[in-house]
Amino acid sequence: VIGTAMNKNILNIISSLKNIFCELTLIGELSNEIIQELIKNKINYKNLVSINKRKLINEYINSDMLLFPSNYEGFGVPILEAQSVGRPVITSKFQPMRNVAGNAAIFVNPGKISEISKAVQKIINNKKFRKSIIKRGFNNTKRFKKEVILKEHLKVYNEIINNL
């Protein structure tokens, strides 16, 4: 989990993992409320704060998935970061996460703990699906390469100039 602000939906994430044997890595400051919920739900967790970019990339590489069912985001960069290193993504079915993730994530209602839990179990238990979503993730990140974005901007600028 990247980020621990209120919009990151940490309490529902914790509840969704209650009966799943795993280690939850949380990157960001933890409030006392979050720590108490982790303890109450017997979640094995690791917490990292103020890590550099290299350490963040290593955390993605060493993880099994990105759990990112946020209530809202400005963009959702962690989705692309996870996909670029071959990690499956579980995220919210809301925008902008749906657009950023393309067809390469499991989309859940962040308010429904059972949906989050089922998505985690699907990635853990269905190897064929996991491989498929990872492959789609690699393909999805191509849409956000600098060259592709610059070409799209240039196309828009040319359309504007041609319509003057």
mmCIF file of C-alpha atoms in Angstrom:
data_model
loop_
_atom_site.group_PDB
_atom_site.id
_atom_site.type_symbol
_atom_site.label_atom_id
_atom_site.label_comp_id
_atom_site.label_asym_id
_atom_site.label_seq_id
_atom_site.Cartn_x
_atom_site.Cartn_y
_atom_site.Cartn_z
ATOM 1 C CA VAL A 1 0.000 0.000 0.000
ATOM 2 C CA ILE A 2 1.426 3.347 -1.061
ATOM 3 C CA GLY A 3 0.309 6.254 1.112
ATOM 4 C CA THR A 4 -1.585 6.327 4.365
ATOM 5 C CA ALA A 5 -3.757 9.445 4.074
ATOM 6 C CA MET A 6 -7.499 9.106 4.725
ATOM 7 C CA ASN A 7 -8.322 8.767 1.008
ATOM 8 C CA LYS A 8 -6.109 5.655 0.786
ATOM 9 C CA ASN A 9 -8.801 3.590 2.527
ATOM 10 C CA ILE A 10 -6.387 1.883 4.934
ATOM 11 C CA LEU A 11 -9.004 0.738 7.447
ATOM 12 C CA ASN A 12 -10.969 -1.139 4.771
ATOM 13 C CA ILE A 13 -7.744 -2.629 3.418
ATOM 14 C CA ILE A 14 -6.900 -3.921 6.891
ATOM 15 C CA SER A 15 -10.375 -5.399 7.330
ATOM 16 C CA SER A 16 -10.185 -7.042 3.895
ATOM 17 C CA LEU A 17 -6.986 -8.876 4.853
ATOM 18 C CA LYS A 18 -8.243 -10.124 8.219
ATOM 19 C CA ASN A 19 -8.340 -13.819 7.243
ATOM 20 C CA ILE A 20 -5.663 -13.784 4.545
ATOM 21 C CA PHE A 21 -2.180 -14.974 5.472
ATOM 22 C CA CYS A 22 0.115 -12.221 4.193
ATOM 23 C CA GLU A 23 2.455 -9.416 5.117
ATOM 24 C CA LEU A 24 1.083 -5.959 4.452
ATOM 25 C CA THR A 25 3.651 -3.303 3.593
ATOM 26 C CA LEU A 26 2.416 0.201 4.298
ATOM 27 C CA ILE A 27 4.466 3.091 2.964
ATOM 28 C CA GLY A 28 3.687 6.270 4.871
ATOM 29 C CA GLU A 29 3.130 7.479 8.424
ATOM 30 C CA LEU A 30 0.718 5.329 10.448
ATOM 31 C CA SER A 31 -1.784 6.878 12.821
ATOM 32 C CA ASN A 32 -2.499 5.274 16.177
ATOM 33 C CA GLU A 33 -5.917 4.253 14.839
ATOM 34 C CA ILE A 34 -4.329 2.346 11.951
ATOM 35 C CA ILE A 35 -1.801 0.644 14.242
ATOM 36 C CA GLN A 36 -4.593 -0.417 16.604
ATOM 37 C CA GLU A 37 -6.618 -1.856 13.694
ATOM 38 C CA LEU A 38 -3.591 -3.783 12.447
ATOM 39 C CA ILE A 39 -3.093 -5.275 15.902
ATOM 40 C CA LYS A 40 -6.805 -5.971 16.433
ATOM 41 C CA ASN A 41 -7.079 -7.770 13.086
ATOM 42 C CA LYS A 42 -3.790 -9.639 13.630
ATOM 43 C CA ILE A 43 -2.281 -8.326 10.403
ATOM 44 C CA ASN A 44 1.416 -9.025 9.924
ATOM 45 C CA TYR A 45 2.740 -5.707 8.634
ATOM 46 C CA LYS A 46 5.806 -3.681 7.814
ATOM 47 C CA ASN A 47 5.846 0.113 7.808
ATOM 48 C CA LEU A 48 8.253 2.301 5.850
ATOM 49 C CA VAL A 49 8.385 6.087 6.053
ATOM 50 C CA SER A 50 10.247 8.663 3.956
ATOM 51 C CA ILE A 51 11.962 6.175 1.671
ATOM 52 C CA ASN A 52 13.915 7.178 -1.417
ATOM 53 C CA LYS A 53 12.936 6.287 -4.984
ATOM 54 C CA ARG A 54 15.328 3.312 -5.205
ATOM 55 C CA LYS A 55 13.899 1.797 -2.011
ATOM 56 C CA LEU A 56 10.363 2.384 -3.287
ATOM 57 C CA ILE A 57 11.123 0.579 -6.544
ATOM 58 C CA ASN A 58 12.609 -2.320 -4.554
ATOM 59 C CA GLU A 59 9.461 -2.491 -2.432
ATOM 60 C CA TYR A 60 7.368 -2.813 -5.590
ATOM 61 C CA ILE A 61 9.686 -5.501 -6.954
ATOM 62 C CA ASN A 62 9.615 -7.457 -3.681
ATOM 63 C CA SER A 63 5.835 -7.251 -3.320
ATOM 64 C CA ASP A 64 3.209 -9.596 -4.703
ATOM 65 C CA MET A 65 0.716 -6.899 -5.681
ATOM 66 C CA LEU A 66 -0.300 -3.284 -5.243
ATOM 67 C CA LEU A 67 -3.390 -2.823 -3.127
ATOM 68 C CA PHE A 68 -4.669 0.649 -4.051
ATOM 69 C CA PRO A 69 -8.453 0.859 -3.467
ATOM 70 C CA SER A 70 -8.434 4.603 -2.806
ATOM 71 C CA ASN A 71 -11.577 6.607 -2.272
ATOM 72 C CA TYR A 72 -10.149 9.302 -4.567
ATOM 73 C CA GLU A 73 -6.872 10.251 -6.242
ATOM 74 C CA GLY A 74 -5.522 13.101 -8.318
ATOM 75 C CA PHE A 75 -3.983 10.648 -10.800
ATOM 76 C CA GLY A 76 -2.798 7.350 -9.338
ATOM 77 C CA VAL A 77 0.924 7.122 -10.130
ATOM 78 C CA PRO A 78 1.420 4.010 -7.932
ATOM 79 C CA ILE A 79 -0.721 2.053 -10.396
ATOM 80 C CA LEU A 80 1.753 2.695 -13.206
ATOM 81 C CA GLU A 81 4.757 2.194 -10.933
ATOM 82 C CA ALA A 82 3.493 -1.255 -9.941
ATOM 83 C CA GLN A 83 2.550 -2.240 -13.478
ATOM 84 C CA SER A 84 5.945 -1.156 -14.817
ATOM 85 C CA VAL A 85 7.710 -3.713 -12.592
ATOM 86 C CA GLY A 86 5.213 -6.492 -13.265
ATOM 87 C CA ARG A 87 2.977 -6.330 -10.231
ATOM 88 C CA PRO A 88 -0.769 -6.905 -10.426
ATOM 89 C CA VAL A 89 -2.941 -4.036 -9.233
ATOM 90 C CA ILE A 90 -6.155 -3.895 -7.251
ATOM 91 C CA THR A 91 -7.636 -0.415 -7.376
ATOM 92 C CA SER A 92 -10.900 1.493 -7.175
ATOM 93 C CA LYS A 93 -13.450 1.374 -9.923
ATOM 94 C CA PHE A 94 -13.621 5.166 -9.797
ATOM 95 C CA GLN A 95 -11.854 7.711 -11.989
ATOM 96 C CA PRO A 96 -9.036 8.475 -12.442
ATOM 97 C CA MET A 97 -7.850 5.026 -11.269
ATOM 98 C CA ARG A 98 -9.977 3.231 -13.878
ATOM 99 C CA ASN A 99 -8.471 5.256 -16.705
ATOM 100 C CA VAL A 100 -4.901 5.046 -15.417
ATOM 101 C CA ALA A 101 -5.045 1.258 -14.892
ATOM 102 C CA GLY A 102 -6.662 0.618 -18.281
ATOM 103 C CA ASN A 103 -7.723 -3.011 -18.658
ATOM 104 C CA ALA A 104 -4.897 -4.142 -16.404
ATOM 105 C CA ALA A 105 -6.255 -4.165 -12.857
ATOM 106 C CA ILE A 106 -8.977 -5.626 -10.704
ATOM 107 C CA PHE A 107 -11.431 -2.839 -9.999
ATOM 108 C CA VAL A 108 -13.286 -2.820 -6.685
ATOM 109 C CA ASN A 109 -15.698 -0.644 -4.803
ATOM 110 C CA PRO A 110 -13.398 0.742 -2.082
ATOM 111 C CA GLY A 111 -16.271 0.744 0.396
ATOM 112 C CA LYS A 112 -16.901 -2.998 0.029
ATOM 113 C CA ILE A 113 -14.428 -4.956 2.142
ATOM 114 C CA SER A 114 -15.549 -8.277 0.654
ATOM 115 C CA GLU A 115 -14.742 -7.067 -2.890
ATOM 116 C CA ILE A 116 -11.227 -6.073 -1.852
ATOM 117 C CA SER A 117 -10.717 -9.397 -0.088
ATOM 118 C CA LYS A 118 -11.970 -11.438 -3.069
ATOM 119 C CA ALA A 119 -9.678 -9.509 -5.412
ATOM 120 C CA VAL A 120 -6.631 -10.237 -3.233
ATOM 121 C CA GLN A 121 -7.546 -13.921 -3.087
ATOM 122 C CA LYS A 122 -8.021 -14.034 -6.866
ATOM 123 C CA ILE A 123 -4.520 -12.698 -7.484
ATOM 124 C CA ILE A 124 -3.058 -15.106 -4.914
ATOM 125 C CA ASN A 125 -4.939 -18.209 -6.066
ATOM 126 C CA ASN A 126 -5.328 -17.824 -9.841
ATOM 127 C CA LYS A 127 -1.865 -17.972 -11.433
ATOM 128 C CA LYS A 128 -3.215 -17.792 -14.991
ATOM 129 C CA PHE A 129 -5.197 -14.649 -14.207
ATOM 130 C CA ARG A 130 -2.208 -13.153 -12.366
ATOM 131 C CA LYS A 131 0.056 -13.666 -15.399
ATOM 132 C CA SER A 132 -2.586 -12.172 -17.675
ATOM 133 C CA ILE A 133 -3.078 -9.038 -15.589
ATOM 134 C CA ILE A 134 0.692 -8.542 -15.304
ATOM 135 C CA LYS A 135 1.068 -8.764 -19.094
ATOM 136 C CA ARG A 136 -1.778 -6.286 -19.575
ATOM 137 C CA GLY A 137 -0.082 -3.999 -17.026
ATOM 138 C CA PHE A 138 3.143 -3.921 -19.023
ATOM 139 C CA ASN A 139 1.118 -3.046 -22.124
ATOM 140 C CA ASN A 140 -0.870 -0.401 -20.269
ATOM 141 C CA THR A 141 2.218 1.500 -19.154
ATOM 142 C CA LYS A 142 3.171 2.041 -22.809
ATOM 143 C CA ARG A 143 0.304 4.563 -23.058
ATOM 144 C CA PHE A 144 2.139 6.760 -20.552
ATOM 145 C CA LYS A 145 5.598 6.762 -22.124
ATOM 146 C CA LYS A 146 6.958 10.255 -22.642
ATOM 147 C CA GLU A 147 7.121 9.880 -26.423
ATOM 148 C CA VAL A 148 3.479 8.806 -26.669
ATOM 149 C CA ILE A 149 2.282 11.686 -24.487
ATOM 150 C CA LEU A 150 4.368 14.224 -26.417
ATOM 151 C CA LYS A 151 2.927 12.990 -29.726
ATOM 152 C CA GLU A 152 -0.609 13.345 -28.342
ATOM 153 C CA HIS A 153 0.129 16.892 -27.145
ATOM 154 C CA LEU A 154 1.617 17.777 -30.525
ATOM 155 C CA LYS A 155 -1.477 16.404 -32.254
ATOM 156 C CA VAL A 156 -3.736 18.595 -30.096
ATOM 157 C CA TYR A 157 -1.582 21.679 -30.701
ATOM 158 C CA ASN A 158 -1.653 21.075 -34.466
ATOM 159 C CA GLU A 159 -5.445 20.704 -34.411
ATOM 160 C CA ILE A 160 -5.754 24.005 -32.566
ATOM 161 C CA ILE A 161 -3.404 25.785 -34.960
ATOM 162 C CA ASN A 162 -5.197 24.354 -38.006
ATOM 163 C CA ASN A 163 -8.560 25.588 -36.659
ATOM 164 C CA LEU A 164 -7.425 29.184 -36.125
#
